[in-house]
PDB file of C-alpha atoms in Angstrom:
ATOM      1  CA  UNK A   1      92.175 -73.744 156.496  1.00 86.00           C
ATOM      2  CA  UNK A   2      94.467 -76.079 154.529  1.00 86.00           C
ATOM      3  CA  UNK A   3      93.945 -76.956 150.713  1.00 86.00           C
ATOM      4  CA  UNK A   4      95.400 -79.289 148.120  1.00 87.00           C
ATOM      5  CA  UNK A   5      95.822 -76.736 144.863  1.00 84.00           C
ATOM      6  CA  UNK A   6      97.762 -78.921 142.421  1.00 82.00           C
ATOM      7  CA  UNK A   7      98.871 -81.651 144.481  1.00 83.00           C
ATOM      8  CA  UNK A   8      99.968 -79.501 147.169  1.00 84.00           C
ATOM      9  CA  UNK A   9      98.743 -78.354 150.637  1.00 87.00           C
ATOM     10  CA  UNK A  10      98.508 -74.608 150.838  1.00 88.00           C
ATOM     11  CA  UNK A  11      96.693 -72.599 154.115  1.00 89.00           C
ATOM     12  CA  UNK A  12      94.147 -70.708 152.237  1.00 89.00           C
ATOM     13  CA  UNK A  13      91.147 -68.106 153.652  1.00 92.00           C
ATOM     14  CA  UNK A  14      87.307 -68.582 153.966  1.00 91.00           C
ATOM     15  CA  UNK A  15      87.430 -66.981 150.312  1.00 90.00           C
ATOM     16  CA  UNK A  16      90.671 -68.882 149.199  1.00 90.00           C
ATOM     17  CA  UNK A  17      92.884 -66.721 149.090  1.00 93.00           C
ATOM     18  CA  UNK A  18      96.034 -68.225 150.094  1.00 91.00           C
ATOM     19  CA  UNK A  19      97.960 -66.989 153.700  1.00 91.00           C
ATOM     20  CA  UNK A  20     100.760 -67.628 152.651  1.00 90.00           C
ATOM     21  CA  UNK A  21     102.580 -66.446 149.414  1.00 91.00           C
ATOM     22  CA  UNK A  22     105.589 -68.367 150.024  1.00 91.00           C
ATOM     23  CA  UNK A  23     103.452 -71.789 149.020  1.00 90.00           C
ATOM     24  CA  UNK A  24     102.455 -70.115 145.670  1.00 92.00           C
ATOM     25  CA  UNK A  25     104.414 -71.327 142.292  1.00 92.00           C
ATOM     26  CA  UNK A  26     102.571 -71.429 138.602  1.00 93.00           C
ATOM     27  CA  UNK A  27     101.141 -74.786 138.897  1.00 92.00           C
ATOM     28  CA  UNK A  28      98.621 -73.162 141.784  1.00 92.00           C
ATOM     29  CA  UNK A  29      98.049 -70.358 139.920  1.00 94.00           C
ATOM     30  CA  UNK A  30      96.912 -72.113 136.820  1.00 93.00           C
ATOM     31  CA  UNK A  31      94.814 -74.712 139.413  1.00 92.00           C
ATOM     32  CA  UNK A  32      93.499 -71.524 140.395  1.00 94.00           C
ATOM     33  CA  UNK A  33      92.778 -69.880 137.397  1.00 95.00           C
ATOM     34  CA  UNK A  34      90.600 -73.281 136.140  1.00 94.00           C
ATOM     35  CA  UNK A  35      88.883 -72.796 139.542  1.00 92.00           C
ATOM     36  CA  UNK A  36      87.694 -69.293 138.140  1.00 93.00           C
ATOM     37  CA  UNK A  37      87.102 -70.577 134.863  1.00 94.00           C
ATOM     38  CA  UNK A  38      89.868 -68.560 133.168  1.00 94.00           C
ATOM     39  CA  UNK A  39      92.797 -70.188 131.241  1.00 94.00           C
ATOM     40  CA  UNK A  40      96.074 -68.102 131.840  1.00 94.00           C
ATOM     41  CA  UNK A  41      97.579 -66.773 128.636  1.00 95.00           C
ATOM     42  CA  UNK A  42     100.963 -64.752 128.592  1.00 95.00           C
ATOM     43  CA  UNK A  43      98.755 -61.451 128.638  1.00 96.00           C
ATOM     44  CA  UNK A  44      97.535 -62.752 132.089  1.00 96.00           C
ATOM     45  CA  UNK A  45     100.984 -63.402 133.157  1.00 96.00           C
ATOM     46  CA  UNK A  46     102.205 -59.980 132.709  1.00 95.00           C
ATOM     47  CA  UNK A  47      99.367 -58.927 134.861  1.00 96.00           C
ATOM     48  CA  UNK A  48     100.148 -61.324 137.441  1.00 96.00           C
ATOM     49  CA  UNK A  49     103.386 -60.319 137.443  1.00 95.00           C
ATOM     50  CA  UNK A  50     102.724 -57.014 137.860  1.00 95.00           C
ATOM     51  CA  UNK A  51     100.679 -57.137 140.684  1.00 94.00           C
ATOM     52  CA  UNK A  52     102.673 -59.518 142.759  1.00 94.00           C
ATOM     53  CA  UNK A  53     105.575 -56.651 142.279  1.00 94.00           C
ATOM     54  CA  UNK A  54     103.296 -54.454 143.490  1.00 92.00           C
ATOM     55  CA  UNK A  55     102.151 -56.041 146.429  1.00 91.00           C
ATOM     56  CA  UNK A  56     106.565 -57.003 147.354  1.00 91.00           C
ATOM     57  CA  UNK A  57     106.676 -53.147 147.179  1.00 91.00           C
ATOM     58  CA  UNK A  58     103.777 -52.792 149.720  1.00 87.00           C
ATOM     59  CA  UNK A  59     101.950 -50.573 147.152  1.00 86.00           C
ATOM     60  CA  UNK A  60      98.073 -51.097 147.393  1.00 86.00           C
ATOM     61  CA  UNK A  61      96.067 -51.743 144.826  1.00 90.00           C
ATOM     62  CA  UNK A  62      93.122 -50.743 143.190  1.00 90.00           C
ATOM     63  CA  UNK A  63      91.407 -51.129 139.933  1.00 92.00           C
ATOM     64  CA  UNK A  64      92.388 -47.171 139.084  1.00 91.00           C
ATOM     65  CA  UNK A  65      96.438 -47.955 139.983  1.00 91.00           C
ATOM     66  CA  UNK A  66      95.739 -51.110 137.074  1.00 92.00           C
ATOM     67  CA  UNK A  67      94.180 -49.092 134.873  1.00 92.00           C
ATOM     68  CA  UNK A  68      97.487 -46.273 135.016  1.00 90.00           C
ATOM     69  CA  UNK A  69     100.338 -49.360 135.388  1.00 90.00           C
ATOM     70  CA  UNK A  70     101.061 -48.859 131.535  1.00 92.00           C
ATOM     71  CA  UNK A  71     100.703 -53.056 131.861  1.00 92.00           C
ATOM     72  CA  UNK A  72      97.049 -53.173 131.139  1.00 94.00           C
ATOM     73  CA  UNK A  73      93.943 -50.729 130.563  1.00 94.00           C
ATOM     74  CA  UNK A  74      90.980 -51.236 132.716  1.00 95.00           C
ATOM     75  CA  UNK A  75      88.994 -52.655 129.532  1.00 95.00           C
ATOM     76  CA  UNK A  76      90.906 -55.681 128.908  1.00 96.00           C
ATOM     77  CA  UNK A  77      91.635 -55.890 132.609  1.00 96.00           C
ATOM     78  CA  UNK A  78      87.820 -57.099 132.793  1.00 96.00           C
ATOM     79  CA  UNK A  79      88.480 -59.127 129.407  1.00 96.00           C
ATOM     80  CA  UNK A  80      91.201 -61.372 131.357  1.00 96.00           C
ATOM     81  CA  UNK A  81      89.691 -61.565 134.524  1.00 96.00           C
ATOM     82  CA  UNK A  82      85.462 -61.262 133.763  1.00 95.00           C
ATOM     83  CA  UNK A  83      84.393 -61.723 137.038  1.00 93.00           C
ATOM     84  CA  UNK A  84      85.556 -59.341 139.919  1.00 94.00           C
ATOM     85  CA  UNK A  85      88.994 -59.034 138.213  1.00 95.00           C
ATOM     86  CA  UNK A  86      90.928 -57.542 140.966  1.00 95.00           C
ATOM     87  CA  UNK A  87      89.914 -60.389 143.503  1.00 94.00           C
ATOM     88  CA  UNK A  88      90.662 -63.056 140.567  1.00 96.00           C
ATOM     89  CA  UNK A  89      93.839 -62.105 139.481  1.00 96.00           C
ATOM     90  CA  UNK A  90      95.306 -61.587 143.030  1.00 95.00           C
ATOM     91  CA  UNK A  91      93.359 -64.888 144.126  1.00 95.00           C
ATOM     92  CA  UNK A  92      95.718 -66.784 141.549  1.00 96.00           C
ATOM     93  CA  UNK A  93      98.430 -64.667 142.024  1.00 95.00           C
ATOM     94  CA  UNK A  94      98.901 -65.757 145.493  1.00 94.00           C
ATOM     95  CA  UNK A  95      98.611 -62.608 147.259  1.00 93.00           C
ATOM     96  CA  UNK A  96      96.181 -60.692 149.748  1.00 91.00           C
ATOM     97  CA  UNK A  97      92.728 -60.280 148.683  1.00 90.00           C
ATOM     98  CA  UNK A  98      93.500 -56.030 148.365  1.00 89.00           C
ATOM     99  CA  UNK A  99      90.934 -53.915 150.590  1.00 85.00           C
ATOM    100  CA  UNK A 100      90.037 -51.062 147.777  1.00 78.00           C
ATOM    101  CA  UNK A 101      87.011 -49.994 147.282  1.00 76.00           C
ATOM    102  CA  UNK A 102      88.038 -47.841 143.900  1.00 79.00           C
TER     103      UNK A 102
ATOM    104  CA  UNK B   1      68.384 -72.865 144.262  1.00 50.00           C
ATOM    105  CA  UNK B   2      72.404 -72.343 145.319  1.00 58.00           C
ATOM    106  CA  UNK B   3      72.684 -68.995 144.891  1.00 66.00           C
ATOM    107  CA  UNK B   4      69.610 -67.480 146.843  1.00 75.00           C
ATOM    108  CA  UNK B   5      69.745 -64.261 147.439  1.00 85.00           C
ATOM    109  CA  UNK B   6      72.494 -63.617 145.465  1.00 91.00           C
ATOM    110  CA  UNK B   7      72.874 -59.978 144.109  1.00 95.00           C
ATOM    111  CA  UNK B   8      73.506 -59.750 140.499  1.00 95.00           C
ATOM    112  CA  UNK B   9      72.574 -56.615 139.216  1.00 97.00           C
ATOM    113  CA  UNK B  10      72.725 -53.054 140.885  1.00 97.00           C
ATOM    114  CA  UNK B  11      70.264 -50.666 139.169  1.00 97.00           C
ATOM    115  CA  UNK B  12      71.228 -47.136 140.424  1.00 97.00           C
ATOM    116  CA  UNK B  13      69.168 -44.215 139.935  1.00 98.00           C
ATOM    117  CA  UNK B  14      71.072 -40.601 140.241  1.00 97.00           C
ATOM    118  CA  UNK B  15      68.638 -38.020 140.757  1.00 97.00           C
ATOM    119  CA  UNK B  16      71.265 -35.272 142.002  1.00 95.00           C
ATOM    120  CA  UNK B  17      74.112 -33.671 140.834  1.00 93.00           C
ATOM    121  CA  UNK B  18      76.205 -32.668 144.502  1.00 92.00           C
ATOM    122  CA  UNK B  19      79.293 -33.897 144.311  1.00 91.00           C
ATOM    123  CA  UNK B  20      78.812 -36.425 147.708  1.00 89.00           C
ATOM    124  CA  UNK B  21      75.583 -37.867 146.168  1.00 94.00           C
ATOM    125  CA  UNK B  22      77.487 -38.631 142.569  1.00 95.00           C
ATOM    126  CA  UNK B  23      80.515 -40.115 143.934  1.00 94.00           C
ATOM    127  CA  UNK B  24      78.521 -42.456 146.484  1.00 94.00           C
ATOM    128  CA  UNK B  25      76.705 -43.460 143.104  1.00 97.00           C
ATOM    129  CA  UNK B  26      79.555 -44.038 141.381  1.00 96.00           C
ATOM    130  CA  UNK B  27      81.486 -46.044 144.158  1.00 95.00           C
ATOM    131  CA  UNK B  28      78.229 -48.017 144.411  1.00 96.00           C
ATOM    132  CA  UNK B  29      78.709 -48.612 140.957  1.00 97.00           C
ATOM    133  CA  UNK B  30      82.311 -49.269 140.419  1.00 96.00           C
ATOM    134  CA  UNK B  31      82.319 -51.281 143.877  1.00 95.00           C
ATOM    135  CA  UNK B  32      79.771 -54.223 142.435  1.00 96.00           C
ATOM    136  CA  UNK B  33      81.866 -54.167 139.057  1.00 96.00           C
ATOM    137  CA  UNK B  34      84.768 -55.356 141.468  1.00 95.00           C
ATOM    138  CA  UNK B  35      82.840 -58.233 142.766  1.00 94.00           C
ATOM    139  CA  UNK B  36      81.588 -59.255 139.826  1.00 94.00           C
ATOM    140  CA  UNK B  37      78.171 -58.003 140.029  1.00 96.00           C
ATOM    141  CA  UNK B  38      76.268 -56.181 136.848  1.00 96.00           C
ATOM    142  CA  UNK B  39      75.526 -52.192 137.423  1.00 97.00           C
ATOM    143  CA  UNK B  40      73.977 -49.663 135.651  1.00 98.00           C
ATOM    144  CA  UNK B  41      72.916 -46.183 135.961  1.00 98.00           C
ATOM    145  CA  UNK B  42      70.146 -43.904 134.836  1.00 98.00           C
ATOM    146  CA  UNK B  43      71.052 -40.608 135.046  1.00 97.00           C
ATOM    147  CA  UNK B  44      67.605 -38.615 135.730  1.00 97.00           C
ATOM    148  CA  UNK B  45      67.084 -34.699 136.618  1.00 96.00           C
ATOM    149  CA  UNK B  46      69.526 -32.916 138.066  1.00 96.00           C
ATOM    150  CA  UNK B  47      71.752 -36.324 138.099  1.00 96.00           C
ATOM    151  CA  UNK B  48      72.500 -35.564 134.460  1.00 96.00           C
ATOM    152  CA  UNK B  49      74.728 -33.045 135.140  1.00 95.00           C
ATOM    153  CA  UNK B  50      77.576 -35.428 136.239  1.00 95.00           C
ATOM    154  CA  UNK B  51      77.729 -36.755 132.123  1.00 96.00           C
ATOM    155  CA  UNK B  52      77.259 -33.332 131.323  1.00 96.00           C
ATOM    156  CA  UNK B  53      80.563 -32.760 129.110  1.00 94.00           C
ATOM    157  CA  UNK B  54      80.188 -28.471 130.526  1.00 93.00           C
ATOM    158  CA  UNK B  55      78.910 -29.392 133.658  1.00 93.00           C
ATOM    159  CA  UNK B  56      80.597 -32.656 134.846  1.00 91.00           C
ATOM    160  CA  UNK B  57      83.931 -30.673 135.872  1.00 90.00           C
ATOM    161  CA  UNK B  58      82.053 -28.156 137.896  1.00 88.00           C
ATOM    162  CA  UNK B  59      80.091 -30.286 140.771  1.00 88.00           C
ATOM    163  CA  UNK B  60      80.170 -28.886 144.284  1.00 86.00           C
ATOM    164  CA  UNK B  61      79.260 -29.895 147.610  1.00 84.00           C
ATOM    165  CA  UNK B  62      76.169 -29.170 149.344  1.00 83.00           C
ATOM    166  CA  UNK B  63      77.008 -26.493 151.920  1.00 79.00           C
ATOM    167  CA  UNK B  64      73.473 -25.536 152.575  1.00 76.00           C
ATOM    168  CA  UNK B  65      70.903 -27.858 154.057  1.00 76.00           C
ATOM    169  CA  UNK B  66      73.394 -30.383 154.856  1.00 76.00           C
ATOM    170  CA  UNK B  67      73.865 -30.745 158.726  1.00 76.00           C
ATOM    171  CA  UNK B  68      76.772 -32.968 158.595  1.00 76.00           C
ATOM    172  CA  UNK B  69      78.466 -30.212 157.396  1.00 75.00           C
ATOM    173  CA  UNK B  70      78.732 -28.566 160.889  1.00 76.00           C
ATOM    174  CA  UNK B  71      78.274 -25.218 159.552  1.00 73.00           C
ATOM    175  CA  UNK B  72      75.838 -23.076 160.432  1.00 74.00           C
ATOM    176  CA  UNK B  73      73.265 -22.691 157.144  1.00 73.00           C
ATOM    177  CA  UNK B  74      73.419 -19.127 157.356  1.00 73.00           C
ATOM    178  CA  UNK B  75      77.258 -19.012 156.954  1.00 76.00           C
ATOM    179  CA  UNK B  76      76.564 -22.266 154.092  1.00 75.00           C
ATOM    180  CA  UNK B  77      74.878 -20.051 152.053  1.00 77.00           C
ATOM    181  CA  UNK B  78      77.466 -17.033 151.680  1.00 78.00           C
ATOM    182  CA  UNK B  79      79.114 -16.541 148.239  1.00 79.00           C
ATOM    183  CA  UNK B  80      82.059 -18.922 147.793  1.00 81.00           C
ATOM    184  CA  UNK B  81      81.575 -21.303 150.471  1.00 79.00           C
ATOM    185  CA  UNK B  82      80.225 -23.887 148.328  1.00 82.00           C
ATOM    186  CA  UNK B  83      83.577 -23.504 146.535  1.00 84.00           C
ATOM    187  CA  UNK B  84      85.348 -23.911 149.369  1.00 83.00           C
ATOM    188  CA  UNK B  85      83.789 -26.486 151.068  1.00 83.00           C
ATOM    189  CA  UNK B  86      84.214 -28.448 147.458  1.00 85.00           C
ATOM    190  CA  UNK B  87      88.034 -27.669 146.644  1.00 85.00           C
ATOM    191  CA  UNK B  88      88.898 -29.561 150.210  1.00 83.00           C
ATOM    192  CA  UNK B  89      86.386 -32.099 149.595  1.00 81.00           C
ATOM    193  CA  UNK B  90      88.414 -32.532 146.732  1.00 83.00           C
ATOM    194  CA  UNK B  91      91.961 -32.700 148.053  1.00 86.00           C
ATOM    195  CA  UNK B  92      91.223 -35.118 150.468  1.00 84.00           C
ATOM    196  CA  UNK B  93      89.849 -37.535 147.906  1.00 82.00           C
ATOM    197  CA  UNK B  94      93.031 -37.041 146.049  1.00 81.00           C
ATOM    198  CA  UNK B  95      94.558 -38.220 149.142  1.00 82.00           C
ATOM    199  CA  UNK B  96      92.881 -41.435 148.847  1.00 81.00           C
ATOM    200  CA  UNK B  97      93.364 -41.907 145.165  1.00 80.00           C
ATOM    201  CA  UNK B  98      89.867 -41.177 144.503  1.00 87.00           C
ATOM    202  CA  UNK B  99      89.482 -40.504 140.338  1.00 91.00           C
ATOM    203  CA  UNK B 100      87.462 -37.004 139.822  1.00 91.00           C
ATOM    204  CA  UNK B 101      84.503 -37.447 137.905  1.00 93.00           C
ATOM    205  CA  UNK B 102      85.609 -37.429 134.203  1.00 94.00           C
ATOM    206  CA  UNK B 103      87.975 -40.152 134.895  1.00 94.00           C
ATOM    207  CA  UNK B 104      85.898 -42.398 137.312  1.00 95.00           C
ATOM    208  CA  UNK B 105      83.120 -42.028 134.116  1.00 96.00           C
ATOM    209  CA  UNK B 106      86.091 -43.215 132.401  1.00 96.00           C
ATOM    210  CA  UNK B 107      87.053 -46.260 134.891  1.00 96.00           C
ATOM    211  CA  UNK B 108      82.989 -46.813 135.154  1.00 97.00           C
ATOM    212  CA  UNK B 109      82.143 -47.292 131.489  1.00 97.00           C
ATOM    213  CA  UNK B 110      85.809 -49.229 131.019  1.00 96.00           C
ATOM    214  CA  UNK B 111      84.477 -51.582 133.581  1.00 96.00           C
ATOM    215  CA  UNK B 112      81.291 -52.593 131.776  1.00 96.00           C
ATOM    216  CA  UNK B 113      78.812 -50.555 133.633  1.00 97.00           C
ATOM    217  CA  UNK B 114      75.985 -48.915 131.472  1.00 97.00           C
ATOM    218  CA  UNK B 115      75.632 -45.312 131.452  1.00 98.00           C
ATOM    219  CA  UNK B 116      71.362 -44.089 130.512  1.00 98.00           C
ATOM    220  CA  UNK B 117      70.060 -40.630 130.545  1.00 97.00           C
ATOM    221  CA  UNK B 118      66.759 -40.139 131.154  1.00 96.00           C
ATOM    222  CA  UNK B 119      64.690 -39.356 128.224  1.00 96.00           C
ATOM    223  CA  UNK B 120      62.065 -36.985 130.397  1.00 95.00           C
ATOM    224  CA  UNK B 121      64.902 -34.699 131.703  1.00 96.00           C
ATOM    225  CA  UNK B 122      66.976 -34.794 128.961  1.00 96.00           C
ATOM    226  CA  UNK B 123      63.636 -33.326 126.721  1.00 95.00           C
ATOM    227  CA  UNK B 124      63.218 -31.021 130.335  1.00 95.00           C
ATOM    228  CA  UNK B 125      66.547 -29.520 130.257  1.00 96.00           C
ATOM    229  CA  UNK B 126      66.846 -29.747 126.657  1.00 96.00           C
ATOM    230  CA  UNK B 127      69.845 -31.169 126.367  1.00 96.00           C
ATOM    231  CA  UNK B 128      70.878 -33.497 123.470  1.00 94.00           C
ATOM    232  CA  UNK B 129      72.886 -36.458 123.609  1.00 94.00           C
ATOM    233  CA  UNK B 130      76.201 -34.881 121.603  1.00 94.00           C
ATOM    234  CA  UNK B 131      75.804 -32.718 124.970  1.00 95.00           C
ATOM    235  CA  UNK B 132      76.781 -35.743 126.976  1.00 96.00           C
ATOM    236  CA  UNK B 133      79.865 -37.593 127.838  1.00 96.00           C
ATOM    237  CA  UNK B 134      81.151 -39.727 125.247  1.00 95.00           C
ATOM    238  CA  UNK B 135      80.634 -42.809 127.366  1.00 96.00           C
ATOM    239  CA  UNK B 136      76.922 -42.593 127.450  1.00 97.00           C
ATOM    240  CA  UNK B 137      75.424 -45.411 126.423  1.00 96.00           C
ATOM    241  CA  UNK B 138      71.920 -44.273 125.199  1.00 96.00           C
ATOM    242  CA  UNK B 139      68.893 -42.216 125.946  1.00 96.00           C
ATOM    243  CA  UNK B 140      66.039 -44.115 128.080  1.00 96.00           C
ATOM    244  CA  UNK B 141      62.217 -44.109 129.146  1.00 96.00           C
ATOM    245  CA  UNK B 142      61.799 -45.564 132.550  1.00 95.00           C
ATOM    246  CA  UNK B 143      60.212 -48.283 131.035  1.00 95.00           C
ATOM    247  CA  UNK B 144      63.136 -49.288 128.693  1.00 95.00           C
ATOM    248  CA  UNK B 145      65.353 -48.794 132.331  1.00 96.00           C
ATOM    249  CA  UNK B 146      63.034 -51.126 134.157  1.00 95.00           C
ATOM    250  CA  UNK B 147      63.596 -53.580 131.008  1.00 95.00           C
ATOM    251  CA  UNK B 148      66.890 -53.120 131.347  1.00 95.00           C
ATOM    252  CA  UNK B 149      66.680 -54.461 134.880  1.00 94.00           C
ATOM    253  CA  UNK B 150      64.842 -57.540 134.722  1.00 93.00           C
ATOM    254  CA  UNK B 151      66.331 -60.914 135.899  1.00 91.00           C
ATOM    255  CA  UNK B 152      66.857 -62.794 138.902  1.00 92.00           C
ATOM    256  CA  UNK B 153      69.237 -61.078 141.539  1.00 93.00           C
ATOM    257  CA  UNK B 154      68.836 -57.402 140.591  1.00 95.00           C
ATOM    258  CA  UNK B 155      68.475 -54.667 143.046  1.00 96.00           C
ATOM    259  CA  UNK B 156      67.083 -50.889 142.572  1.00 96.00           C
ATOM    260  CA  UNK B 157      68.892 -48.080 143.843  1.00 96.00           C
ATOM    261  CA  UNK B 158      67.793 -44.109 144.236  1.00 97.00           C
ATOM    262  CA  UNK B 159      70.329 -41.837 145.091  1.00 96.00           C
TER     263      UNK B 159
END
């Protein structure tokens, strides 16, 4: 289904994640992130960042593969992103909601 | 109200200590962390040996007993199978990136879930609490467990 995040119309899932990550850019993630009650901070960022390398390198993820990036620990992981963190932060990320169970 | 139905907490009960029946407790576990849902676990009887610092690294597979194993019980029951049955067990959830236990205790308590003993096995085994993972986060009654678990939204578990 189509969305305006930020002014601009994205294609976005039942759970709004967005289809396409080639209509993400930072003003949708922070939209995103105030969606989800979180306010992105440059520790965020680097998380972000991380992941959406991860997912351009095909590499699934899973809370386990965060917790052994060397970016963040698992701990603060859940301090960034409270509430289901791995669905959060690659909701505003702009990628794939990931399919790990672990 | 919005939210009907909703679940909120996961309560999980481990009562045993095979390897299958802790890591399905554990992915329970881990699994409602990830959507944002509250979980804790009472470790109770034979369950306490998975946050047993010994005991934790030395979990095997039910062999015997178990028909889902395809293997005859007989042939379950001779000396090493359990050993063997657990070592490929194991390798295949390496495969999948499955954590073993001391480091999915590691992932669980990192993640905010709350690790009890039970008080009544803990006093049955005699085992003290320096005998237990590091992670624990206290020694409970049932009562103090059901305490733990009131609120709207929370669901009870028995593995």
């Amino acid at each position: 289904m189509d969305k305006i995040i930020a002014g601009k119309n994205v294609t976005v899932t039942d759970e709004g994640f967005l289809k396409d990550f080639g209509q993400w850019d930072k003003d949708i993630a922070d939209a995103l992130a105030v969606e989800n009650q979180i306010v992105l901070t440059p520790r965020h960022w680097e998380v972000i960042t991380y992941i959406q390398n991860e997912f351009k390198n095909d590499v699934p993820l899973s809370i386990r593969k965060i917790g052994k990036s060397g970016i963040v620990d698992i701990k603060e992981f859940y301090q960034l992103f409270p509430v289901a963190p791995l669905k959060t932060a690659t909701k505003i990320a702009g990628i794939p909601k990931p399919v790990s169970c672990i | 109200m919005e939210d009907k139905g909703q679940i909120k907490k996961m309560m999980i009960i481990l009562s045993k200590a095979t390897l299958e029946n802790v890591y399905a407790c554990f992915v329970l576990a881990n699994g409602a962390r990830m959507e944002g849902i509250e979980a804790e676990i009472f470790f109770t009887f034979f369950g306490l040996e998975a946050i047993h610092n010994k005991k934790l690294e030395h979990l095997h597979v039910a062999t015997v007993g178990n028909p889902a194993m395809h293997m005859p019980t007989m042939l379950g029951g001779l000396p090493g199978m359990e050993a063997l049955a657990t070592s490929m067990m194991k390798k295949e959830m390496e495969k999948i990136d499955m954590p073993d236990v001391r480091e999915f205790i590691e992932i669980l308590s990192a993640s905010g879930v709350k690790l009890w003993a039970c008080k009544l096995a803990m006093d049955m085994f005699h085992y003290k609490p320096e005998d237990m993972i590091d992670e624990l986060d206290g020694v409970l009654t049932v009562g103090d467990f059901y305490k733990q678990g009131s609120g709207e939204g929370t669901h009870m578990l028995f593995i």
